[in-house]
Coordinates of C-alpha atoms and ligand atoms in Angstrom, one line a residue:
M13 CA 68.7 48.1 46.0
C14 CA 66.5 49.9 43.2
G15 CA 63.8 48.8 40.8
I16 CA 60.9 46.8 42.0
I17 CA 57.8 45.6 40.7
G18 CA 54.5 43.8 42.1
I19 CA 51.8 41.9 40.2
I20 CA 49.0 39.6 40.7
G21 CA 46.4 38.2 38.3
A22 CA 45.6 35.3 36.1
A23 CA 48.4 34.9 34.2
P24 CA 52.1 33.5 35.1
A25 CA 54.2 36.3 37.2
C26 CA 57.5 35.4 36.5
P27 CA 58.2 36.5 32.6
I28 CA 55.4 39.6 33.0
L29 CA 58.3 40.1 36.3
V30 CA 61.3 40.1 34.6
D31 CA 60.4 41.7 31.5
G32 CA 59.2 45.3 33.9
L33 CA 62.7 44.2 36.0
K34 CA 64.0 45.1 32.4
R35 CA 62.9 47.9 31.9
L36 CA 63.5 48.7 35.4
E37 CA 68.1 48.1 34.8
Y38 CA 68.8 51.0 34.9
R39 CA 68.3 51.0 38.6
G40 CA 71.0 49.0 39.0
Y41 CA 72.2 45.9 37.8
D42 CA 74.2 44.4 40.8
S43 CA 71.9 41.3 41.0
A44 CA 68.5 40.5 40.6
G45 CA 65.1 38.2 42.4
L46 CA 61.8 37.4 41.8
A47 CA 59.8 35.8 44.9
T48 CA 55.7 33.8 43.7
L49 CA 53.4 32.1 45.4
V50 CA 52.9 28.8 44.3
V51 CA 50.5 26.7 45.7
G52 CA 50.5 29.3 48.4
R53 CA 53.5 28.3 49.5
I54 CA 56.8 31.1 48.9
E55 CA 59.1 30.3 46.3
R56 CA 61.7 32.9 44.9
R57 CA 64.8 32.4 42.8
R58 CA 67.8 35.1 43.2
A59 CA 71.3 35.5 41.5
E60 CA 74.2 38.2 41.3
G61 CA 74.5 40.8 38.4
K62 CA 72.7 40.8 35.5
I63 CA 68.8 40.7 34.7
A64 CA 70.3 37.3 32.4
N65 CA 71.8 35.8 34.5
L66 CA 68.0 36.1 37.3
E67 CA 67.2 34.6 34.0
A68 CA 69.5 31.2 33.0
V69 CA 68.5 30.3 37.0
L70 CA 64.5 30.4 35.7
A71 CA 65.7 28.4 32.5
E72 CA 67.3 26.0 34.9
N73 CA 64.4 26.1 37.0
P74 CA 61.3 27.5 36.4
L75 CA 58.5 29.7 38.4
S76 CA 54.4 29.1 38.3
G77 CA 52.3 30.9 41.0
T78 CA 50.6 34.5 39.4
T79 CA 50.9 36.4 42.4
G80 CA 54.6 37.7 42.6
I81 CA 57.4 40.5 43.5
G82 CA 60.7 41.5 41.7
H83 CA 63.2 43.3 42.1
T84 CA 66.6 45.1 40.5
R85 CA 69.8 45.9 43.1
W86 CA 72.3 48.6 43.1
A87 CA 74.9 47.5 45.9
T88 CA 73.9 49.6 49.5
H89 CA 73.5 47.0 52.6
G90 CA 76.5 44.0 51.7
S91 CA 77.6 43.5 48.3
P92 CA 76.3 42.5 45.2
S93 CA 76.2 39.2 46.4
E94 CA 73.5 36.4 45.7
A95 CA 72.4 36.1 50.1
N96 CA 72.3 39.7 49.8
A97 CA 70.1 39.8 46.5
H98 CA 65.7 40.1 47.0
P99 CA 63.7 39.3 47.4
H100 CA 64.3 39.0 50.6
A101 CA 61.9 36.1 52.4
N102 CA 61.1 33.2 54.9
A103 CA 58.7 30.7 55.1
A104 CA 55.5 34.0 55.7
V105 CA 56.6 36.8 53.8
A106 CA 59.3 38.1 50.8
V107 CA 59.9 41.8 50.9
V108 CA 61.9 43.7 47.8
H109 CA 62.9 47.2 48.8
N110 CA 64.3 50.6 47.3
G111 CA 65.6 53.1 49.0
I112 CA 67.6 52.8 52.2
I113 CA 66.8 51.7 55.9
E114 CA 69.1 54.4 58.1
N115 CA 68.1 52.4 61.7
F116 CA 68.3 48.8 60.3
Q117 CA 71.4 48.4 62.8
T118 CA 69.6 49.6 66.4
L119 CA 66.1 47.1 64.4
K120 CA 68.6 43.9 63.8
E121 CA 69.7 44.3 68.2
T122 CA 66.7 44.5 68.7
L123 CA 64.9 41.3 66.6
V124 CA 68.4 39.2 66.8
A125 CA 67.6 39.4 70.7
E126 CA 64.7 38.0 70.3
G127 CA 65.4 35.3 68.1
H128 CA 65.4 36.6 64.9
V129 CA 68.7 35.0 62.8
F130 CA 69.2 37.4 59.9
E131 CA 70.6 35.8 56.7
S132 CA 71.7 38.0 54.3
A133 CA 73.6 42.0 55.1
T134 CA 71.6 43.9 54.0
D135 CA 69.3 46.4 55.1
T136 CA 66.0 45.5 54.0
E137 CA 66.0 42.0 55.7
V138 CA 65.2 44.1 59.0
I139 CA 61.3 44.9 57.4
V140 CA 60.8 41.2 56.7
H141 CA 61.6 40.0 60.8
L142 CA 59.8 42.4 61.4
V143 CA 56.5 41.6 59.2
T144 CA 56.5 38.7 60.8
R145 CA 56.8 39.3 64.5
Y146 CA 54.0 41.2 64.2
L147 CA 52.0 38.1 62.0
S148 CA 52.9 35.6 64.6
Q149 CA 51.4 38.7 67.0
G150 CA 48.8 37.3 65.5
L151 CA 48.3 40.7 63.4
A152 CA 46.5 40.2 59.8
P153 CA 49.4 40.4 57.1
A154 CA 48.2 44.3 56.1
E155 CA 48.1 44.9 60.1
A156 CA 51.8 44.5 60.5
A157 CA 53.2 45.9 56.6
T158 CA 51.5 48.9 58.0
R159 CA 53.1 48.2 61.7
A160 CA 56.6 47.5 60.5
V161 CA 56.4 50.7 57.9
G162 CA 56.0 51.8 61.7
E163 CA 59.3 51.5 63.2
L164 CA 61.3 52.7 59.4
A165 CA 63.5 55.5 59.3
G166 CA 65.3 56.7 55.8
A167 CA 63.2 56.5 52.9
F168 CA 62.0 53.5 51.0
A169 CA 59.4 52.0 48.0
L170 CA 57.9 48.4 49.1
A171 CA 56.8 46.0 48.3
M172 CA 55.3 42.2 50.5
I173 CA 53.7 38.8 48.8
F174 CA 52.7 36.7 52.1
A175 CA 51.9 33.0 52.0
G176 CA 48.7 31.8 51.7
H177 CA 47.4 34.8 50.9
S178 CA 47.2 34.2 46.8
D179 CA 45.3 37.6 46.5
L180 CA 47.7 39.6 48.2
V181 CA 50.6 42.4 47.4
I182 CA 51.4 45.0 50.2
G183 CA 53.3 47.6 49.0
A184 CA 54.8 51.0 51.2
R185 CA 56.1 53.7 50.5
R186 CA 57.4 57.0 51.6
G187 CA 60.8 59.0 49.7
S188 CA 61.4 56.3 46.9
P189 CA 58.5 56.1 44.6
L190 CA 55.3 53.7 43.7
A191 CA 53.0 53.8 41.2
I192 CA 49.9 51.3 41.3
G193 CA 48.7 49.6 37.4
H194 CA 45.7 48.7 37.0
G195 CA 44.6 46.5 34.5
D196 CA 42.1 44.4 34.3
G197 CA 42.1 41.6 36.8
A198 CA 45.5 42.0 37.5
M199 CA 47.5 45.2 39.3
F200 CA 50.8 46.2 39.5
L201 CA 52.8 48.5 41.8
G202 CA 56.3 49.0 39.5
S203 CA 59.6 51.7 40.9
D204 CA 57.3 53.6 37.8
A205 CA 55.6 53.2 34.4
L206 CA 57.6 53.0 32.7
A207 CA 58.2 49.3 34.7
L208 CA 54.6 48.9 34.5
A209 CA 53.7 50.5 30.1
P210 CA 53.3 47.3 28.7
L211 CA 50.6 45.9 31.4
T212 CA 48.4 49.2 32.1
K213 CA 47.9 53.0 31.1
R214 CA 46.2 53.2 34.2
I215 CA 48.7 54.5 36.9
C216 CA 48.2 55.9 39.5
Y217 CA 51.4 57.0 42.3
L218 CA 51.5 56.2 45.9
D219 CA 52.1 59.6 48.1
D220 CA 54.5 59.8 50.9
G221 CA 53.7 57.3 53.3
D222 CA 51.0 55.1 52.0
V223 CA 50.1 52.0 52.7
V224 CA 48.3 49.7 50.0
E225 CA 46.9 46.6 49.7
L226 CA 46.8 45.0 45.6
T227 CA 43.6 42.5 45.3
R228 CA 42.8 41.4 41.6
D229 CA 39.9 43.8 42.3
G230 CA 41.6 46.8 43.1
A231 CA 43.3 49.2 45.4
I232 CA 42.4 50.2 48.8
I233 CA 45.1 52.7 49.9
H234 CA 46.0 54.5 53.8
D235 CA 48.1 57.8 54.3
Q236 CA 50.8 58.2 57.1
A237 CA 48.1 58.7 59.7
G238 CA 45.5 56.1 58.9
A239 CA 43.1 57.1 57.1
L240 CA 41.1 55.7 54.1
V241 CA 42.3 57.8 51.0
E242 CA 41.8 57.3 47.0
R243 CA 44.9 58.2 45.0
P244 CA 43.9 60.0 41.1
I245 CA 44.5 57.2 38.7
R246 CA 45.9 59.5 35.1
E247 CA 47.2 57.5 31.5
T248 CA 50.1 57.0 31.6
A249 CA 52.0 58.7 27.8
V250 CA 54.3 56.3 28.5
I251 CA 55.6 53.4 25.6
G252 CA 57.4 50.5 26.8
D253 CA 58.7 48.9 24.1
A254 CA 62.0 47.9 23.9
I255 CA 65.0 50.1 22.2
G256 CA 67.1 48.5 19.7
K257 CA 70.8 49.3 19.3
G258 CA 69.9 49.5 15.6
N259 CA 72.7 48.5 13.4
F260 CA 75.1 50.2 16.3
S261 CA 77.2 48.4 18.7
H262 CA 76.4 50.1 21.8
Y263 CA 74.3 52.1 23.1
M264 CA 76.7 54.8 24.2
L265 CA 77.9 55.1 20.4
K266 CA 73.8 55.1 19.1
E267 CA 72.9 57.7 20.9
I268 CA 76.3 59.4 20.7
Y269 CA 75.6 59.5 16.8
E270 CA 71.9 60.2 17.8
Q271 CA 73.0 63.8 18.9
P272 CA 72.3 65.6 15.9
T273 CA 69.7 64.5 15.5
V274 CA 68.1 65.5 19.7
I275 CA 69.6 68.5 19.6
G276 CA 67.5 69.5 16.8
D277 CA 64.6 68.1 18.1
T278 CA 65.3 69.6 21.8
L279 CA 66.2 72.4 19.7
A280 CA 63.1 72.0 17.3
S281 CA 60.3 72.9 21.1
F282 CA 62.5 75.8 22.1
I283 CA 62.5 78.4 19.6
N284 CA 61.2 79.7 16.7
P285 CA 63.4 79.2 13.3
A286 CA 62.4 81.4 11.8
S287 CA 62.1 84.7 13.9
L288 CA 65.2 83.2 16.1
E289 CA 63.1 83.9 18.9
V290 CA 63.0 81.2 22.1
S291 CA 60.0 80.4 23.5
L292 CA 59.3 78.6 26.4
P293 CA 56.9 77.3 27.7
D294 CA 54.9 78.9 30.8
L295 CA 57.6 78.8 33.5
P296 CA 56.4 79.6 36.9
V297 CA 59.1 82.5 37.3
D298 CA 60.0 85.8 36.8
F299 CA 63.1 85.9 35.6
A300 CA 63.1 90.2 35.4
A301 CA 63.1 90.3 38.6
L302 CA 64.4 87.0 39.9
P303 CA 67.2 87.3 42.6
H304 CA 69.3 84.5 42.6
L305 CA 69.1 81.0 40.3
Q306 CA 70.5 77.9 42.2
L307 CA 71.6 75.0 39.6
L308 CA 71.2 71.8 41.3
A309 CA 72.3 68.0 39.7
C310 CA 74.1 64.9 39.9
G311 CA 76.8 62.8 37.8
S312 CA 77.1 64.9 34.3
S313 CA 73.9 66.5 34.4
W314 CA 75.9 68.7 37.4
H315 CA 78.6 69.9 34.2
A316 CA 75.9 71.2 32.5
A317 CA 74.9 73.1 35.6
L318 CA 79.0 73.9 35.6
I319 CA 78.3 74.7 31.7
A320 CA 75.1 76.9 32.6
R321 CA 76.7 78.2 35.3
Y322 CA 79.0 80.2 33.0
W323 CA 76.0 81.4 30.7
F324 CA 73.6 82.7 33.4
E325 CA 76.0 85.0 35.0
S326 CA 77.6 86.6 31.3
I327 CA 74.5 86.2 29.5
A328 CA 72.1 87.1 31.1
R329 CA 73.6 88.8 34.8
V330 CA 71.9 86.7 36.9
P331 CA 73.7 85.4 39.7
V332 CA 73.6 81.5 39.8
E333 CA 75.0 79.0 42.8
V334 CA 75.8 75.5 41.2
D335 CA 75.5 72.8 44.4
I336 CA 76.3 68.5 43.6
A337 CA 72.5 67.4 45.8
S338 CA 73.9 66.0 47.5
E339 CA 76.2 68.8 49.6
F340 CA 73.2 71.8 48.9
R341 CA 71.3 69.0 51.1
Y342 CA 73.9 69.1 54.4
R343 CA 75.6 72.6 54.7
A344 CA 72.7 75.4 55.7
P345 CA 72.5 77.0 52.1
V346 CA 71.5 80.5 52.5
L347 CA 69.1 81.4 49.2
A348 CA 67.8 84.4 48.7
E349 CA 64.0 85.2 49.0
G350 CA 61.4 85.1 46.0
G351 CA 64.6 82.9 44.1
A352 CA 64.6 79.8 42.4
A353 CA 66.0 76.4 42.4
L354 CA 66.3 74.5 39.2
A355 CA 66.8 70.7 39.1
I356 CA 69.0 69.6 36.3
S357 CA 68.8 65.4 35.9
Q358 CA 68.5 63.1 32.8
S359 CA 65.8 60.5 34.2
G360 CA 64.2 62.3 37.3
E361 CA 64.2 59.7 39.3
T362 CA 68.0 60.8 40.5
A363 CA 67.4 60.7 44.5
D364 CA 70.2 63.2 45.9
T365 CA 68.6 65.9 43.1
L366 CA 65.2 65.3 44.3
A367 CA 65.8 65.6 47.8
A368 CA 67.9 68.9 46.9
L369 CA 64.9 70.4 45.0
R370 CA 62.2 69.5 48.1
L371 CA 64.8 71.3 50.6
A372 CA 64.8 74.0 48.0
R373 CA 61.4 74.4 47.6
Q374 CA 60.5 73.7 52.1
L375 CA 62.8 77.2 51.4
G376 CA 60.7 78.9 50.3
Q377 CA 62.6 78.9 46.6
T378 CA 60.4 78.6 43.0
A379 CA 61.0 75.0 42.5
L380 CA 61.9 74.4 38.3
A381 CA 62.9 71.5 37.0
I382 CA 64.7 70.1 33.6
V383 CA 64.3 65.8 32.9
N384 CA 64.3 64.3 30.1
V385 CA 61.3 61.4 31.5
A386 CA 58.5 63.3 31.1
E387 CA 56.8 61.6 34.2
S388 CA 60.0 61.5 35.9
T389 CA 59.0 62.3 40.1
L390 CA 60.8 65.5 39.5
A391 CA 58.6 66.8 36.6
R392 CA 56.0 65.9 38.7
E393 CA 57.1 67.8 41.8
A394 CA 58.3 70.4 40.1
D395 CA 56.3 74.0 39.8
G396 CA 57.3 73.6 36.0
T397 CA 59.4 71.6 33.9
L398 CA 61.7 71.9 31.3
L399 CA 61.4 68.3 29.0
T400 CA 65.3 67.4 27.0
H401 CA 63.7 65.7 23.7
A402 CA 66.7 62.9 23.4
G403 CA 64.8 60.0 23.4
P404 CA 65.0 56.5 26.2
E405 CA 69.4 57.0 27.3
V406 CA 70.2 53.0 27.4
G407 CA 74.0 54.0 28.5
V408 CA 75.1 54.2 31.7
A409 CA 77.4 57.1 30.7
S410 CA 75.2 59.8 30.5
T411 CA 75.8 61.2 26.4
K412 CA 72.5 63.2 24.1
A413 CA 71.2 63.7 27.2
F414 CA 74.2 66.0 28.8
T415 CA 73.8 67.0 25.4
T416 CA 70.3 68.1 25.4
Q417 CA 70.5 69.9 28.8
M418 CA 73.2 71.8 27.5
T419 CA 70.5 72.8 24.9
V420 CA 67.7 73.6 27.1
L421 CA 69.8 74.9 29.5
A422 CA 71.4 78.0 26.8
C423 CA 68.5 78.9 25.8
L424 CA 66.5 79.2 29.2
A425 CA 70.0 81.7 29.5
I426 CA 69.3 83.0 26.0
A427 CA 65.0 84.1 27.6
A428 CA 66.9 85.1 30.9
A429 CA 68.8 87.6 29.0
R430 CA 65.7 88.8 27.3
A431 CA 63.3 89.0 30.4
R432 CA 66.3 90.7 32.0
G433 CA 66.1 93.4 29.2
V434 CA 70.7 92.8 29.1
I435 CA 70.4 91.0 25.7
D436 CA 69.4 93.3 23.1
H437 CA 66.7 91.5 19.8
Q438 CA 70.0 90.7 17.9
R439 CA 72.1 89.6 19.6
E440 CA 69.4 87.3 21.9
A441 CA 68.9 86.4 17.3
A442 CA 73.4 85.7 16.9
L443 CA 72.9 83.8 20.4
S444 CA 69.6 82.2 18.7
A445 CA 71.7 81.5 15.9
A446 CA 74.6 80.1 17.4
I447 CA 72.5 77.7 19.0
T448 CA 70.3 77.2 16.1
E449 CA 73.6 75.8 13.9
V450 CA 74.6 73.4 16.2
P451 CA 73.6 70.2 15.2
A452 CA 74.8 70.5 11.8
R453 CA 78.8 70.6 13.8
V454 CA 78.2 68.5 15.7
A455 CA 77.0 66.5 12.2
E456 CA 80.9 67.5 11.3
V457 CA 82.6 66.9 14.9
L458 CA 81.5 63.2 14.7
R459 CA 83.3 63.1 11.2
H460 CA 86.3 63.1 13.0
D461 CA 85.7 59.8 14.9
A462 CA 87.9 57.3 12.8
K463 CA 91.0 59.1 14.0
L464 CA 89.2 59.5 17.6
K465 CA 89.5 56.3 17.3
E466 CA 93.4 56.2 16.9
L467 CA 93.7 58.1 19.3
A468 CA 91.5 56.2 22.3
E469 CA 95.1 53.5 21.0
E470 CA 97.0 55.9 24.0
I471 CA 94.5 56.3 26.2
A472 CA 93.7 52.5 27.2
A473 CA 97.2 51.9 27.8
A474 CA 96.9 54.6 30.0
R475 CA 97.4 54.2 33.9
H476 CA 96.0 58.0 34.5
V477 CA 94.7 60.3 32.2
L478 CA 94.1 64.0 32.2
F479 CA 91.5 67.1 30.9
L480 CA 92.5 69.9 30.8
G481 CA 90.0 73.1 30.0
R482 CA 89.1 76.9 31.1
G483 CA 85.5 78.7 31.7
T484 CA 83.0 76.2 30.2
G485 CA 85.5 74.4 28.5
Y486 CA 86.6 72.9 32.2
A487 CA 82.8 71.4 33.1
V488 CA 84.2 69.9 29.3
A489 CA 86.8 69.0 30.9
L490 CA 85.3 67.0 34.2
E491 CA 83.2 65.7 32.5
G492 CA 85.3 63.9 29.4
A493 CA 87.4 63.1 33.0
L494 CA 84.2 60.9 34.2
K495 CA 82.7 60.1 31.1
L496 CA 86.8 57.8 31.0
K497 CA 86.4 56.7 34.1
E498 CA 82.8 55.5 33.6
I499 CA 83.0 53.3 31.3
T500 CA 87.0 52.0 30.7
Y501 CA 87.8 52.5 34.6
I502 CA 91.1 54.4 33.9
P503 CA 92.3 56.7 36.8
A504 CA 90.8 60.8 34.7
E505 CA 91.0 63.8 36.2
G506 CA 89.4 67.0 34.7
F507 CA 91.2 70.0 35.4
A508 CA 90.7 74.2 35.3
A509 CA 93.8 74.6 33.6
G510 CA 94.9 77.4 35.2
E511 CA 94.9 75.8 38.6
M512 CA 97.0 73.3 37.3
K513 CA 100.5 74.9 38.9
H514 CA 98.9 74.2 42.2
G515 CA 99.1 70.6 42.3
P516 CA 97.9 68.3 39.9
I517 CA 100.9 69.2 37.4
A518 CA 103.1 67.4 39.2
L519 CA 101.3 64.7 38.0
I520 CA 102.8 65.2 34.8
D521 CA 105.3 63.0 33.2
N522 CA 106.0 60.8 30.0
D523 CA 103.3 58.3 29.9
I524 CA 99.9 60.4 31.2
P525 CA 97.7 61.6 28.2
I526 CA 96.6 65.5 28.1
I527 CA 93.7 66.3 26.6
V528 CA 93.3 70.6 25.7
V529 CA 89.9 71.6 25.4
A530 CA 90.6 74.7 24.0
P531 CA 88.3 77.0 21.0
S532 CA 89.7 79.6 20.3
D533 CA 87.5 81.9 23.0
Q534 CA 88.7 85.3 25.3
L535 CA 91.0 82.1 27.5
F536 CA 92.7 80.4 25.0
E537 CA 95.7 82.3 25.5
K538 CA 95.3 81.6 28.8
T539 CA 94.9 77.7 28.6
A540 CA 97.1 77.7 25.4
S541 CA 100.5 78.9 28.6
N542 CA 98.8 76.2 30.2
M543 CA 99.7 73.3 27.3
Q544 CA 103.1 74.9 27.3
E545 CA 103.3 74.5 30.5
V546 CA 102.4 70.7 30.5
I547 CA 104.6 69.8 26.9
A548 CA 107.3 71.9 28.6
R549 CA 107.1 69.1 31.6
G550 CA 107.4 66.5 29.4
G551 CA 103.3 65.8 29.2
R552 CA 101.1 64.6 25.6
V553 CA 98.8 66.7 24.6
I554 CA 96.2 65.7 22.1
F555 CA 94.5 69.3 21.4
L556 CA 90.6 70.0 20.9
S557 CA 90.9 72.9 18.9
D558 CA 89.2 74.6 15.9
A559 CA 91.2 75.8 12.6
E560 CA 92.5 79.0 14.1
G561 CA 93.6 77.2 17.6
I562 CA 95.8 74.7 15.9
E563 CA 96.9 76.7 13.5
R564 CA 99.1 78.7 16.6
L565 CA 99.7 76.0 18.5
G566 CA 98.9 72.5 16.7
D567 CA 102.5 71.9 16.2
L568 CA 103.4 71.3 20.3
A569 CA 100.1 68.9 20.6
A570 CA 100.9 65.2 20.1
A571 CA 98.3 65.5 18.3
S572 CA 95.5 67.4 17.1
V573 CA 91.9 67.6 16.5
E574 CA 90.1 70.4 14.5
I575 CA 86.4 71.2 15.8
P576 CA 84.3 73.7 14.2
A577 CA 84.6 76.8 14.2
V578 CA 81.8 78.4 16.6
D579 CA 80.5 81.2 18.4
A580 CA 81.9 80.3 22.1
F581 CA 78.7 80.0 23.5
V582 CA 77.8 77.5 21.5
A583 CA 81.3 75.1 22.1
P584 CA 81.1 73.5 24.9
I585 CA 78.5 71.4 23.5
L586 CA 80.7 71.1 19.7
Y587 CA 83.3 70.1 22.6
T588 CA 81.5 67.3 24.5
I589 CA 81.8 65.3 22.0
P590 CA 85.5 63.9 21.2
V591 CA 85.5 63.0 24.7
Q592 CA 82.4 61.2 24.8
L593 CA 84.2 59.0 22.0
L594 CA 87.6 59.1 23.5
A595 CA 85.8 57.1 26.5
Y596 CA 83.9 55.0 24.2
H597 CA 86.5 53.9 22.1
A598 CA 89.7 53.9 25.0
A599 CA 87.1 51.3 25.9
V600 CA 85.7 48.5 23.7
I601 CA 89.5 48.2 23.8
R602 CA 90.5 47.5 27.1
G603 CA 86.6 45.4 26.5
T604 CA 84.8 46.8 29.4
D605 CA 81.2 47.0 29.3
V606 CA 80.2 50.0 27.8
D607 CA 76.6 50.2 28.2
Q608 CA 76.6 48.5 31.7
P609 CA 79.5 49.5 32.8
R610 CA 80.5 47.5 37.2
N611 CA 79.4 49.1 40.3
L612 CA 77.0 52.6 38.4
A613 CA 72.8 52.6 38.0
K614 CA 71.6 54.4 35.3
S615 CA 69.5 56.8 38.4
V616 CA 70.8 56.6 41.3
T617 CA 67.7 56.3 43.7
V618 CA 69.0 56.4 47.1
E619 CA 71.0 58.8 48.6
Ligands
LIG716 C1 74.4 58.0 37.3 C2 74.4 58.2 36.2 C3 74.9 59.3 35.7 C4 74.5 60.2 35.7 C5 74.3 61.5 37.5 C6 72.4 61.6 37.4 O1 75.4 58.9 38.6 O2 75.6 56.9 36.3 O3 75.5 59.3 34.2 O4 75.1 61.8 35.1 O5 73.2 59.3 38.7 O6 71.5 61.0 36.9 P1 70.6 62.1 36.1 O7 69.4 61.1 36.0 O8 70.4 62.7 37.4 O9 70.4 62.8 34.9

């Protein structure tokens, strides 16, 4: 239930809504739908699947009207069918929703007992019936919406239109974000500024509990207590231009190839190339005295956090804990007084990561964020933010955002080490030099693309794939397995190489490719032993190592890919590239939807 948009203006709403939905498709693409007011009547069009399917429906059966709402869905309650697609509507009101109504079952039972008939399996539909209940009691739309919203538990951003009210769109939010766009004789609602970018630069964000009435002339906002309030309007810098694939067949491949450039762009904002000193923007944290750092993230961003833990501990000697955001929230964490929490997120909109950072702040931690989207909710809410300069990432499977997150985290670890006095200038310069070299070395790794494409044949035919590594290589193994699962749907697992003998080694047979991440660092011998153990049991290993490692063990592996020899500190960034390319090529061979794999969303905005 993911991206929402609303418009009230003079121009036909439908093309504007569709265009906005395309920019929100990163929030889900299970179904899409629109509703407009046509001579005061609610009309809607919906389609299962991507927005392209909705466009086909609209081409057959166009929709007029200048007031309307739209939705692109990531299914939570109810299958991704047309019947469950938003808007949910009856003759009186149409509703689009991002979030989850946690008390929908109780509300639904009451409404059914009152005689309301439900048409979908969604939680959202209760809102339609609640609003209708209050409209039929004679309340005006805004009052009916406010009453209905007051009965909802959970998280939501909503947009509604009302039959017979062509100059009205109502919005409301709690938990999920909602932006208002101010145009000339037109007003807009959207899940983010990006959705509204081509329409207006003048954006304001609703606070939790706000209800807004949009007319063509402006917005009237009431807060949770019912008081009339104003929310500041800012000029957004977000640019909503369509991003092309260039000469690449998929966004994912383009984004993999952009990595030398965007890692370089990210470094340029954190490292002085002349003095090789890390200089970070001011953060409200004194690293010298920091007792504890809590890292919070989901998906690939969590893998970046796992890698960062090794760095913060070994280089900066900062006590670090890493949590999956959705787990952190419910494990009654005990955090050190005066500590900081750092959320890592490409989108800055992931609901679990946002909620985890809010909790950390409630528990007295300074809230920091690393995000790729500068005006995202996370960036706006955090006490201090560092930006990855990956540029827009379109492919659902994260690639360049992940490697730029590692880049920022590496710089932060160096800066923290300096602040704590645990490295001297010489060591700082050596670490900075190592990270500065990364763009060139990543470009070298990309030259193995053709070989990785060949190796992907075996992966694409496998029924199960394992990735092994130690230390930061373990986190790379997890990321490799995640990439492969996400876009090929082949079951894949990443293991700490030393843990194999405690169970997973039972999986080994002649048919399972095993990708071993093994830079020749201090853990090489240990990883090498674990690799011998799987080979002894018939495992076919694809060995990722440097010249020295391949010289020593390459003969044992079914295939080897040589990664440039670099300081162990930056190795995880380099070793990520081959696992991305293996997953990409295996997906192309299997013919899956590489950029928009089934069941996923680029950013998951529900808990
Ligand atoms: C989704 C995406 C993943 C991403 C994760 C976290 O699950 O499919 O690729 O790593 O969300 O997203 P974030 O925007 O918070 O980094």
